[in-house]
CSV table of C-alpha atoms and ligand atoms in Angstrom, one decimal:
chain,number,residue,atom,x,y,z
A,1,MET,CA,-82.0,32.1,19.6
A,2,ASN,CA,-82.3,35.6,21.0
A,3,ASP,CA,-80.0,34.7,24.1
A,4,GLU,CA,-77.3,34.1,22.2
A,5,ILE,CA,-74.8,32.7,24.8
A,6,GLY,CA,-71.0,33.7,24.4
A,7,PHE,CA,-67.4,31.3,25.8
A,8,ASP,CA,-66.9,35.1,26.5
A,9,ARG,CA,-68.7,35.5,29.6
A,10,PHE,CA,-66.7,32.0,31.3
A,11,GLY,CA,-63.9,34.4,31.9
A,12,LEU,CA,-61.1,32.0,30.2
A,13,HIS,CA,-57.9,33.2,30.0
A,14,PRO,CA,-57.2,35.2,26.2
A,15,ASP,CA,-55.3,32.0,25.0
A,16,VAL,CA,-57.9,29.4,25.6
A,17,LEU,CA,-60.0,31.7,24.0
A,18,ASP,CA,-58.1,31.7,21.0
A,19,GLY,CA,-58.0,27.8,21.2
A,20,LEU,CA,-61.6,27.5,21.4
A,21,ALA,CA,-62.2,29.8,18.0
A,22,ALA,CA,-59.5,27.7,16.1
A,23,MET,CA,-61.6,24.2,17.4
A,24,GLY,CA,-64.5,26.4,15.4
A,25,PHE,CA,-66.8,26.2,19.2
A,26,ARG,CA,-68.3,29.1,19.0
A,27,LYS,CA,-71.4,28.4,22.1
A,28,PRO,CA,-71.3,26.9,24.7
A,29,SER,CA,-73.2,23.5,24.6
A,30,PRO,CA,-76.0,23.4,27.7
A,31,VAL,CA,-73.4,21.5,29.5
A,32,GLN,CA,-70.6,23.2,29.1
A,33,GLN,CA,-73.2,26.2,29.6
A,34,GLN,CA,-73.8,24.8,33.0
A,35,ALA,CA,-70.8,22.5,34.1
A,36,ILE,CA,-67.9,25.5,33.3
A,37,PRO,CA,-68.7,28.5,35.1
A,38,LEU,CA,-69.1,25.4,38.5
A,39,ILE,CA,-65.5,23.9,38.2
A,40,LEU,CA,-64.2,27.4,37.5
A,41,ASP,CA,-65.9,28.0,41.1
A,42,GLY,CA,-63.5,24.9,42.5
A,43,ARG,CA,-66.4,22.6,42.7
A,44,ASP,CA,-66.7,19.1,42.6
A,45,LEU,CA,-68.8,18.3,40.1
A,46,ILE,CA,-71.1,15.2,38.9
A,47,ALA,CA,-72.7,15.7,35.5
A,48,CYS,CA,-74.6,14.1,34.2
A,49,ALA,CA,-75.7,14.2,30.1
A,50,GLN,CA,-76.8,12.7,27.0
A,51,THR,CA,-73.1,11.4,24.4
A,52,GLY,CA,-72.3,13.9,22.0
A,53,THR,CA,-73.4,16.7,24.5
A,54,GLY,CA,-69.9,18.3,24.5
A,55,LYS,CA,-69.0,16.8,27.6
A,56,THR,CA,-64.7,16.8,27.0
A,57,ALA,CA,-64.5,20.7,26.8
A,58,ALA,CA,-66.9,21.1,29.2
A,59,PHE,CA,-64.2,20.4,31.6
A,60,VAL,CA,-60.6,20.9,29.2
A,61,LEU,CA,-61.6,24.0,29.0
A,62,PRO,CA,-61.9,25.4,32.7
A,63,LEU,CA,-58.9,22.8,33.7
A,64,ILE,CA,-56.7,24.5,30.4
A,65,ASP,CA,-57.5,27.3,32.0
A,66,HIS,CA,-56.1,26.8,35.6
A,67,LEU,CA,-52.9,25.1,34.9
A,68,ILE,CA,-52.3,27.9,32.3
A,69,ASP,CA,-51.3,29.9,35.3
A,70,LEU,CA,-49.3,27.6,37.4
A,71,ASP,CA,-45.9,26.9,38.0
A,72,ASP,CA,-46.1,23.6,38.7
A,73,ARG,CA,-47.9,21.2,36.4
A,74,HIS,CA,-46.7,18.8,36.4
A,75,LEU,CA,-49.3,15.8,36.8
A,76,SER,CA,-51.4,17.6,38.4
A,77,ALA,CA,-54.6,16.4,36.3
A,78,LEU,CA,-55.3,12.9,35.7
A,79,ILE,CA,-58.5,11.5,33.3
A,80,LEU,CA,-60.2,8.4,33.5
A,81,THR,CA,-61.8,7.5,30.5
A,82,PRO,CA,-63.1,3.9,30.0
A,83,THR,CA,-61.3,3.3,26.0
A,84,ARG,CA,-58.5,4.2,24.4
A,85,GLU,CA,-60.3,5.5,21.9
A,86,LEU,CA,-62.1,8.5,24.1
A,87,ALA,CA,-58.3,8.3,25.8
A,88,LEU,CA,-56.9,9.2,22.2
A,89,GLN,CA,-60.0,11.7,21.1
A,90,ILE,CA,-59.5,13.5,24.6
A,91,ASP,CA,-56.1,13.7,24.3
A,92,GLN,CA,-56.4,15.6,21.0
A,93,GLN,CA,-58.8,17.9,22.3
A,94,ILE,CA,-56.6,19.1,25.1
A,95,GLU,CA,-54.0,19.6,22.2
A,96,GLY,CA,-56.7,21.7,20.1
A,97,LEU,CA,-58.0,23.2,22.6
A,98,SER,CA,-54.5,24.5,24.3
A,99,TYR,CA,-53.3,25.1,21.1
A,100,TYR,CA,-52.7,28.2,22.4
A,101,SER,CA,-51.3,27.5,25.9
A,102,PRO,CA,-49.0,25.8,27.1
A,103,ILE,CA,-50.3,22.5,28.5
A,104,SER,CA,-48.8,19.2,27.7
A,105,SER,CA,-50.7,16.2,27.6
A,106,ILE,CA,-50.2,12.0,27.6
A,107,PRO,CA,-52.5,10.1,27.1
A,108,ILE,CA,-52.1,6.3,28.2
A,109,TYR,CA,-54.3,3.1,27.5
A,110,GLY,CA,-53.5,-0.5,26.7
A,111,GLY,CA,-53.3,-2.4,23.9
A,112,GLY,CA,-50.7,-2.9,21.8
A,113,ASP,CA,-46.8,-4.4,22.6
A,114,GLY,CA,-44.0,-4.4,24.2
A,115,ALA,CA,-42.8,-0.5,23.4
A,116,LEU,CA,-46.6,1.0,23.7
A,117,TRP,CA,-45.6,0.0,27.6
A,118,ASP,CA,-42.0,1.6,27.6
A,119,GLN,CA,-42.9,4.6,25.5
A,120,GLN,CA,-46.3,5.4,27.9
A,121,HIS,CA,-43.5,3.9,30.4
A,122,LYS,CA,-41.0,6.7,29.4
A,123,ALA,CA,-43.5,9.7,29.3
A,124,LEU,CA,-45.0,8.9,32.3
A,125,ARG,CA,-42.0,9.0,34.0
A,126,GLN,CA,-41.2,12.5,31.9
A,127,GLY,CA,-43.9,13.7,32.7
A,128,ALA,CA,-46.8,16.1,31.5
A,129,ASP,CA,-49.3,18.0,33.0
A,130,LEU,CA,-52.6,16.5,32.2
A,131,VAL,CA,-52.2,12.4,31.8
A,132,VAL,CA,-55.7,11.0,29.9
A,133,ALA,CA,-55.8,7.1,31.3
A,134,THR,CA,-57.4,4.2,30.5
A,135,PRO,CA,-57.7,2.7,34.3
A,136,GLY,CA,-56.5,-0.5,33.7
A,137,ARG,CA,-53.2,0.5,32.0
A,138,LEU,CA,-52.5,3.3,34.6
A,139,TRP,CA,-53.0,1.1,37.4
A,140,SER,CA,-50.3,-1.5,36.1
A,141,PHE,CA,-48.4,1.5,35.5
A,142,MET,CA,-49.0,3.0,39.2
A,143,ALA,CA,-48.7,-0.9,40.7
A,144,THR,CA,-45.3,-0.9,40.3
A,145,GLY,CA,-44.9,2.1,42.3
A,146,ASN,CA,-41.9,5.0,39.9
A,147,PHE,CA,-44.1,7.3,39.8
A,148,GLN,CA,-46.7,8.9,41.9
A,149,PHE,CA,-49.7,12.0,41.2
A,150,ASP,CA,-48.7,12.9,44.9
A,151,ARG,CA,-49.0,16.8,43.6
A,152,LEU,CA,-52.4,15.8,41.6
A,153,ARG,CA,-54.8,18.7,41.7
A,154,TYR,CA,-57.8,17.7,39.8
A,155,LEU,CA,-59.2,14.3,38.8
A,156,ILE,CA,-61.6,13.6,36.8
A,157,LEU,CA,-63.3,10.6,36.4
A,158,ASP,CA,-65.7,10.5,31.9
A,159,GLU,CA,-68.1,8.4,31.3
A,160,ALA,CA,-68.3,7.4,34.3
A,161,ASP,CA,-71.2,4.4,33.8
A,162,ARG,CA,-69.3,3.0,31.0
A,163,MET,CA,-65.9,2.8,33.1
A,164,LEU,CA,-68.4,0.3,35.2
A,165,ASP,CA,-69.9,-1.2,33.0
A,166,MET,CA,-66.8,-2.4,32.3
A,167,GLY,CA,-65.7,-3.3,35.2
A,168,PHE,CA,-63.0,-0.4,36.6
A,169,LEU,CA,-64.0,0.7,39.4
A,170,GLU,CA,-61.5,-1.5,41.3
A,171,ASP,CA,-59.0,-0.2,39.6
A,172,ILE,CA,-60.8,3.2,40.1
A,173,MET,CA,-60.6,3.0,43.9
A,174,ARG,CA,-57.0,1.3,44.0
A,175,ILE,CA,-56.4,4.6,41.8
A,176,VAL,CA,-58.3,7.3,43.7
A,177,ALA,CA,-56.5,6.2,46.8
A,178,ARG,CA,-53.1,7.2,45.6
A,179,LEU,CA,-54.2,9.9,44.7
A,180,PRO,CA,-53.5,13.9,47.4
A,181,LYS,CA,-57.0,13.7,48.8
A,182,GLU,CA,-56.9,18.3,48.6
A,183,ARG,CA,-58.4,18.4,44.8
A,184,GLN,CA,-61.2,18.6,42.6
A,185,THR,CA,-62.9,15.9,41.6
A,186,LEU,CA,-65.3,16.3,38.2
A,187,MET,CA,-67.4,13.0,37.0
A,188,PHE,CA,-69.2,12.9,33.7
A,189,SER,CA,-71.8,10.8,32.8
A,190,ALA,CA,-74.3,9.7,30.1
A,191,THR,CA,-76.2,8.3,33.1
A,192,MET,CA,-76.8,8.1,36.3
A,193,PRO,CA,-78.2,4.7,37.8
A,194,ASP,CA,-77.2,4.1,41.6
A,195,ARG,CA,-73.9,2.5,41.1
A,196,ILE,CA,-72.5,6.0,39.8
A,197,ARG,CA,-74.2,8.0,42.7
A,198,GLN,CA,-72.7,5.7,45.6
A,199,LEU,CA,-69.7,6.2,43.8
A,200,ALA,CA,-69.6,9.8,43.2
A,201,SER,CA,-70.3,10.3,47.2
A,202,SER,CA,-67.6,7.9,48.0
A,203,ILE,CA,-65.2,10.3,46.2
A,204,LEU,CA,-66.1,13.8,45.2
A,205,ARG,CA,-66.6,16.3,48.0
A,206,ASP,CA,-70.4,18.2,49.3
A,207,PRO,CA,-70.8,18.0,44.3
A,208,ALA,CA,-72.7,20.5,42.6
A,209,GLN,CA,-75.5,18.7,39.7
A,210,VAL,CA,-75.7,19.4,36.9
A,211,SER,CA,-77.6,16.9,34.6
A,212,ILE,CA,-79.2,17.9,31.1
A,213,ALA,CA,-82.3,16.2,30.3
A,214,VAL,CA,-82.1,13.1,28.6
A,215,SER,CA,-84.5,13.6,26.2
A,216,ARG,CA,-81.8,15.0,23.3
A,217,PRO,CA,-81.4,11.9,20.9
A,218,ALA,CA,-85.0,12.7,20.0
A,219,ASP,CA,-84.5,16.1,19.4
A,220,LYS,CA,-82.3,16.8,16.4
A,221,ILE,CA,-82.1,12.6,15.9
A,222,GLU,CA,-85.2,11.1,13.3
A,223,GLN,CA,-86.4,7.7,14.8
A,224,MET,CA,-88.1,5.4,13.1
A,225,ALA,CA,-88.0,1.1,13.3
A,226,LEU,CA,-89.1,-1.5,11.0
A,227,GLN,CA,-90.6,-5.0,11.6
A,228,VAL,CA,-88.9,-7.9,9.9
A,229,MET,CA,-88.3,-11.5,9.6
A,230,ASP,CA,-84.4,-12.2,10.5
A,231,ASP,CA,-84.6,-13.8,6.9
A,232,ARG,CA,-85.3,-10.4,5.4
A,233,LYS,CA,-82.6,-8.2,7.4
A,234,LEU,CA,-80.1,-8.3,5.0
A,235,GLU,CA,-82.1,-7.4,2.0
A,236,VAL,CA,-83.9,-4.3,3.9
A,237,LEU,CA,-80.8,-2.9,5.0
A,238,LEU,CA,-79.1,-2.7,1.1
A,239,ALA,CA,-82.4,-1.1,0.2
A,240,LEU,CA,-82.1,1.3,3.5
A,241,LEU,CA,-78.4,1.8,2.6
A,242,ALA,CA,-80.0,2.6,-1.0
A,243,GLU,CA,-82.9,4.6,-0.3
A,244,PHE,CA,-81.4,7.0,2.6
A,245,PRO,CA,-78.5,9.3,1.4
A,246,PHE,CA,-75.8,10.0,4.0
A,247,ARG,CA,-72.4,10.2,4.1
A,248,SER,CA,-71.1,8.2,6.9
A,249,ALA,CA,-72.5,5.2,8.4
A,250,LEU,CA,-73.0,3.5,11.2
A,251,ILE,CA,-74.1,0.1,11.4
A,252,PHE,CA,-74.3,-1.9,14.7
A,253,CYS,CA,-74.9,-5.3,15.4
A,254,SER,CA,-74.9,-7.3,19.0
A,255,SER,CA,-72.3,-10.1,18.2
A,256,LYS,CA,-68.1,-9.6,17.4
A,257,ASP,CA,-69.4,-12.9,14.6
A,258,LYS,CA,-72.1,-11.6,13.6
A,259,VAL,CA,-70.1,-7.9,12.7
A,260,LYS,CA,-67.9,-10.1,10.9
A,261,GLN,CA,-70.5,-12.0,8.8
A,262,LEU,CA,-72.3,-8.4,7.9
A,263,HIS,CA,-68.6,-6.5,7.2
A,264,GLN,CA,-68.5,-9.6,4.3
A,265,THR,CA,-72.1,-9.7,3.0
A,266,LEU,CA,-71.8,-6.0,2.9
A,267,ARG,CA,-68.9,-5.8,0.7
A,268,LYS,CA,-69.7,-8.8,-1.4
A,269,SER,CA,-72.7,-6.5,-1.8
A,270,GLY,CA,-70.2,-3.4,-3.1
A,271,VAL,CA,-70.8,-2.3,-0.4
A,272,MET,CA,-68.4,-0.2,1.1
A,273,ASN,CA,-67.4,-1.2,4.7
A,274,GLU,CA,-65.2,-2.3,7.6
A,275,ALA,CA,-65.8,-4.5,10.6
A,276,PHE,CA,-64.8,-2.4,13.6
A,277,HIS,CA,-64.8,-4.6,17.2
A,278,SER,CA,-62.3,-5.8,20.5
A,279,ASP,CA,-60.4,-7.9,18.1
A,280,LEU,CA,-58.7,-5.8,16.2
A,281,GLU,CA,-55.0,-4.7,16.8
A,282,GLN,CA,-55.1,-1.7,17.8
A,283,GLN,CA,-53.2,0.0,14.8
A,284,VAL,CA,-55.9,-1.4,12.5
A,285,ARG,CA,-58.8,0.5,14.4
A,286,GLU,CA,-57.0,4.0,14.1
A,287,GLU,CA,-56.4,3.5,10.6
A,288,ILE,CA,-60.1,2.3,9.9
A,289,MET,CA,-61.4,5.6,12.1
A,290,ARG,CA,-59.0,7.5,10.6
A,291,GLY,CA,-60.6,6.6,6.8
A,292,PHE,CA,-64.6,7.1,8.0
A,293,LYS,CA,-63.4,10.1,10.1
A,294,ALA,CA,-62.0,11.7,6.7
A,295,GLY,CA,-65.0,10.2,5.2
A,296,ARG,CA,-63.3,8.2,2.5
A,297,LEU,CA,-65.5,5.0,4.5
A,298,PRO,CA,-68.5,5.5,4.2
A,299,VAL,CA,-69.7,2.9,6.4
A,300,LEU,CA,-68.9,1.0,9.7
A,301,VAL,CA,-70.3,-2.1,10.9
A,302,GLY,CA,-69.5,-2.6,14.6
A,303,THR,CA,-70.3,-3.6,17.8
A,304,ASP,CA,-70.6,-1.2,20.7
A,305,VAL,CA,-67.3,-0.5,21.5
A,306,LEU,CA,-68.7,1.8,18.1
A,307,SER,CA,-71.3,3.2,20.4
A,308,ARG,CA,-69.8,4.8,23.3
A,309,GLY,CA,-67.5,8.8,22.7
A,310,ILE,CA,-66.7,7.8,19.2
A,311,ASP,CA,-65.5,11.9,17.9
A,312,VAL,CA,-66.4,11.4,15.0
A,313,ASP,CA,-69.2,14.9,14.3
A,314,ASN,CA,-70.8,14.0,10.1
A,315,ILE,CA,-72.6,10.5,10.7
A,316,ASP,CA,-75.8,10.2,9.5
A,317,LEU,CA,-77.2,7.9,9.8
A,318,VAL,CA,-77.4,4.9,12.3
A,319,ILE,CA,-78.8,1.4,11.4
A,320,ASN,CA,-79.3,-0.7,14.2
A,321,TYR,CA,-78.9,-4.1,12.5
A,322,ASP,CA,-80.8,-5.8,15.7
A,323,VAL,CA,-81.7,-3.9,19.1
A,324,PRO,CA,-79.9,-3.6,21.7
A,325,PRO,CA,-80.2,-5.5,24.8
A,326,ASP,CA,-79.8,-2.4,26.9
A,327,PRO,CA,-81.4,0.7,26.0
A,328,GLU,CA,-79.4,2.9,27.3
A,329,ASP,CA,-77.1,1.2,24.4
A,330,TYR,CA,-79.7,2.7,22.1
A,331,VAL,CA,-79.9,6.1,22.9
A,332,HIS,CA,-75.5,5.6,22.7
A,333,ARG,CA,-75.5,3.8,19.3
A,334,ILE,CA,-77.8,6.8,18.2
A,335,GLY,CA,-76.4,9.3,20.5
A,336,ARG,CA,-73.5,8.7,16.7
A,337,THR,CA,-75.4,10.8,14.7
A,338,GLY,CA,-77.3,14.5,15.5
A,339,ARG,CA,-73.9,15.4,16.7
A,340,ALA,CA,-73.2,19.1,17.4
A,341,GLU,CA,-75.9,21.1,16.1
A,342,ARG,CA,-76.6,18.2,12.7
A,343,ASN,CA,-79.8,16.5,12.4
A,344,GLY,CA,-79.5,12.8,12.0
A,345,ARG,CA,-81.7,9.7,11.3
A,346,SER,CA,-81.1,6.4,12.7
A,347,ILE,CA,-83.3,3.2,11.4
A,348,THR,CA,-83.8,-0.1,13.5
A,349,ILE,CA,-84.4,-2.9,12.2
A,350,VAL,CA,-86.8,-5.5,15.0
A,351,ASN,CA,-87.5,-8.7,14.6
A,352,PRO,CA,-90.7,-10.0,16.2
A,353,MET,CA,-88.3,-11.7,19.0
A,354,ASP,CA,-87.4,-8.4,20.0
A,355,LEU,CA,-90.5,-6.7,20.3
A,356,ARG,CA,-90.0,-7.1,24.5
A,357,ARG,CA,-86.9,-4.8,24.2
A,358,TRP,CA,-88.2,-2.5,21.3
A,359,LYS,CA,-90.9,-1.9,23.6
A,360,ARG,CA,-88.3,-0.9,26.4
A,361,ILE,CA,-86.5,1.1,24.6
A,362,GLU,CA,-90.0,3.0,23.3
A,363,GLU,CA,-90.1,3.6,27.4
A,364,LEU,CA,-86.2,5.2,27.8
A,365,VAL,CA,-86.7,7.3,25.6
A,366,GLY,CA,-90.3,8.4,26.1
A,367,ARG,CA,-92.5,8.0,23.3
A,368,ALA,CA,-93.6,5.6,21.3
A,369,LEU,CA,-91.3,6.3,18.2
A,370,PRO,CA,-92.9,6.0,14.9
A,371,TRP,CA,-92.6,2.3,12.7
A,372,THR,CA,-91.9,3.1,8.7
A,373,GLU,CA,-91.7,0.7,6.1
A,374,ARG,CA,-90.6,3.5,3.6
A,375,PRO,CA,-88.8,2.9,1.1
A,376,LEU,CA,-89.4,-1.3,1.4
A,377,CYS,CA,-93.4,-1.3,0.9
A,378,GLY,CA,-95.1,-4.5,-1.0
A,379,TRP,CA,-92.1,-6.2,-0.2
A,380,ILE,CA,-90.7,-7.1,2.7
A,381,GLY,CA,-92.3,-9.8,5.1
A,382,SER,CA,-92.7,-6.8,7.6
A,383,VAL,CA,-94.6,-8.3,10.9
A,384,PRO,CA,-97.6,-8.6,11.4
A,385,LYS,CA,-98.5,-7.4,8.0
A,386,SER,CA,-96.3,-9.9,6.1
A,387,GLU,CA,-99.0,-12.3,5.4
A,388,SER,CA,-100.8,-10.5,3.3
A,389,ARG,CA,-98.0,-8.8,1.1
A,390,GLY,CA,-96.4,-10.5,-2.2
A,391,SER,CA,-93.5,-12.7,-0.5
A,392,SER,CA,-91.5,-12.8,-3.9
A,393,GLY,CA,-88.7,-13.0,-2.6
A,394,GLY,CA,-88.2,-9.4,-2.3
A,395,LYS,CA,-87.0,-8.8,-6.2
A,396,GLY,CA,-90.4,-7.3,-7.3
A,397,GLY,CA,-89.4,-4.4,-5.5
A,398,ARG,CA,-86.6,-1.8,-5.3
A,399,LYS,CA,-83.2,-2.9,-6.3
A,400,PRO,CA,-81.2,-1.8,-3.6
A,401,SER,CA,-77.4,-0.5,-5.4
A,402,TYR,CA,-75.3,1.3,-3.8
A,403,LYS,CA,-73.0,4.6,-5.1
A,404,LYS,CA,-69.9,5.7,-2.5
A,405,ARG,CA,-71.2,9.2,-2.6
A,406,SER,CA,-68.4,11.4,-3.4
A,407,LYS,CA,-67.2,14.4,-0.7
B,501,LIG,P1,-69.6,13.8,24.9
B,501,LIG,O1,-68.1,13.5,26.1
B,501,LIG,O2,-70.8,14.3,25.2
B,501,LIG,O3,-69.7,12.9,24.2
B,501,LIG,P2,-67.6,15.5,23.0
B,501,LIG,O4,-67.4,16.2,24.4
B,501,LIG,O5,-66.8,14.2,22.4
B,501,LIG,O6,-69.3,14.9,23.9
B,501,LIG,O7,-68.0,16.6,22.0
B,501,LIG,C1,-69.2,16.1,21.1
B,501,LIG,C2,-68.9,16.7,19.9
B,501,LIG,O8,-69.0,17.4,19.7
B,501,LIG,C3,-67.6,17.0,19.3
B,501,LIG,O9,-67.1,16.6,18.6
B,501,LIG,C4,-66.7,17.9,20.4
B,501,LIG,O10,-66.4,18.4,18.9
B,501,LIG,C5,-68.2,19.1,19.3
B,501,LIG,N1,-68.2,19.8,20.4
B,501,LIG,C6,-68.1,19.9,22.0
B,501,LIG,N2,-68.5,21.7,21.9
B,501,LIG,C7,-68.7,22.2,20.9
B,501,LIG,C8,-69.4,23.6,20.7
B,501,LIG,N3,-69.3,24.4,21.7
B,501,LIG,N4,-70.1,23.2,20.1
B,501,LIG,C9,-69.3,22.7,18.7
B,501,LIG,N5,-68.9,21.9,18.8
B,501,LIG,C10,-68.7,20.8,19.6
B,502,LIG,MG1,-67.4,11.6,26.5
C-alpha cells in the first residue's frame, strides 16, 4: 500500500472528516475515490459497483458537504432506494457521517400500520434536509399533493437495478416528473443492464461514469461448491456449519416456504437461527436484524430479500442451500460476506438439476469455481461419485455438532 489515499484529498468540510473518523472510515474505497470528486464537481453520475463496495458513503459524503453551508436545505435531497431495510441503513449512515454537521434526514418506507403512515406524513410535512425513501411509499405521499420537492437540488437513485427488478420504474418516473429539472442526479447500481442505461439516459444529464469491475467477490471471498443430491442437503449443511468456523452466517433458500422449513429443521438440530423473509412484520425483521448484527444470533436463513444491500459486517460464511436462478443474485448473496476489508467464504450446494444454473454463475463470475468435498469426504452422496462411496446414510462420517460461538 504505497499509494495510500486518505479522505482528506477531497477537500471535504472538517465536520464531514470528523464524521468519517467517528465512523471509522480511514481510506476511501475505489468507488468512493472515483465518484466523490465528480459529485463534488456537480456532475451527474452513473456508478456501477458491486454490493458492499461503499456506494452509500460515495454519495452521502459529497451530499453532506454540499448541504452543510446552505442556508435553505429544506427537502433539498432525495435518495430513492428499493427496500425499507436499505432506507433505514442509509438513514443511519447519514446520521453517523453527519454527526458533527447540522444535517437532518428522514426515512420513508412502506409497511407498518396507520400510525407509521401518520408519523411519516408528519415528518415529511415538517421536512428534513434529506429524504431517504422507497419509491412506492413516497409516491403515495406525493400523490396526495400535500407536499412538494420544489426546492430539491439532489436526486440519488440507489440500487437502481434492484428498484427496477422490484417494479418501481413507474413510481420513479412519476416522482421524477414532479422534481425540479435543475438538479444534480446520481445513479448507483450493482449491475448495468440495458434498461438501467435507458433509465439513466432519460433522467441524467451528460453523466460522468464510474465503473468498478465486477470481479470483486472473487478477491476476498473464497467461493466453493458441493455437489449433493437433494435428500442429503440437510446433513451436508449441518456438517458445513460444524466444520467451518464462523461468527455470523447466512443461508439462502430459493423460496419463503423452504426458508421457513429449514429454519425449523435447523432449530430442531440445535442450530440457533431465525428465518428472514418478506412475510414477517417489519418490527420482527428489525429485531432479528439487530440480534444478528450484534452477534447474538449466529445464523439467518433467508430468501433473496437478504441478499441485497443488508449492511452487516462480520458475516464470514454464506451458504447457498439452493443455487439462485439468477446469476446476479449469486453475486449479491455472496457479496454479503467479505465486506469492507474482511475475508469471507461462500459455499453453494448444487444438486444435479442445478448444474446448468451453476455454469451460468461461473460464466458471470468469469472463471470455474472449485468443487469441494471437504469436510465430508466419504459420506456425502456427491455426484457423480456417489455410486462409488459408502452410502451409509451419513452416519459413518463426522457427526455434525453445533456450538454457538462466543463473542
Ligand atoms: P454498497 O452500497 O456498495 O453495497 P455500503 O455503502 O453499504 O455498500 O458499504 C458496505 C460496508 O462498508 C458498510 O458497512 C460501510 O459502513 C462500510 N464502508 C463503506 N465505506 C467504507 C470505508 N471507506 N472504509 C471502511 N468501511 C467502509
Ligand atoms: Mg448500497
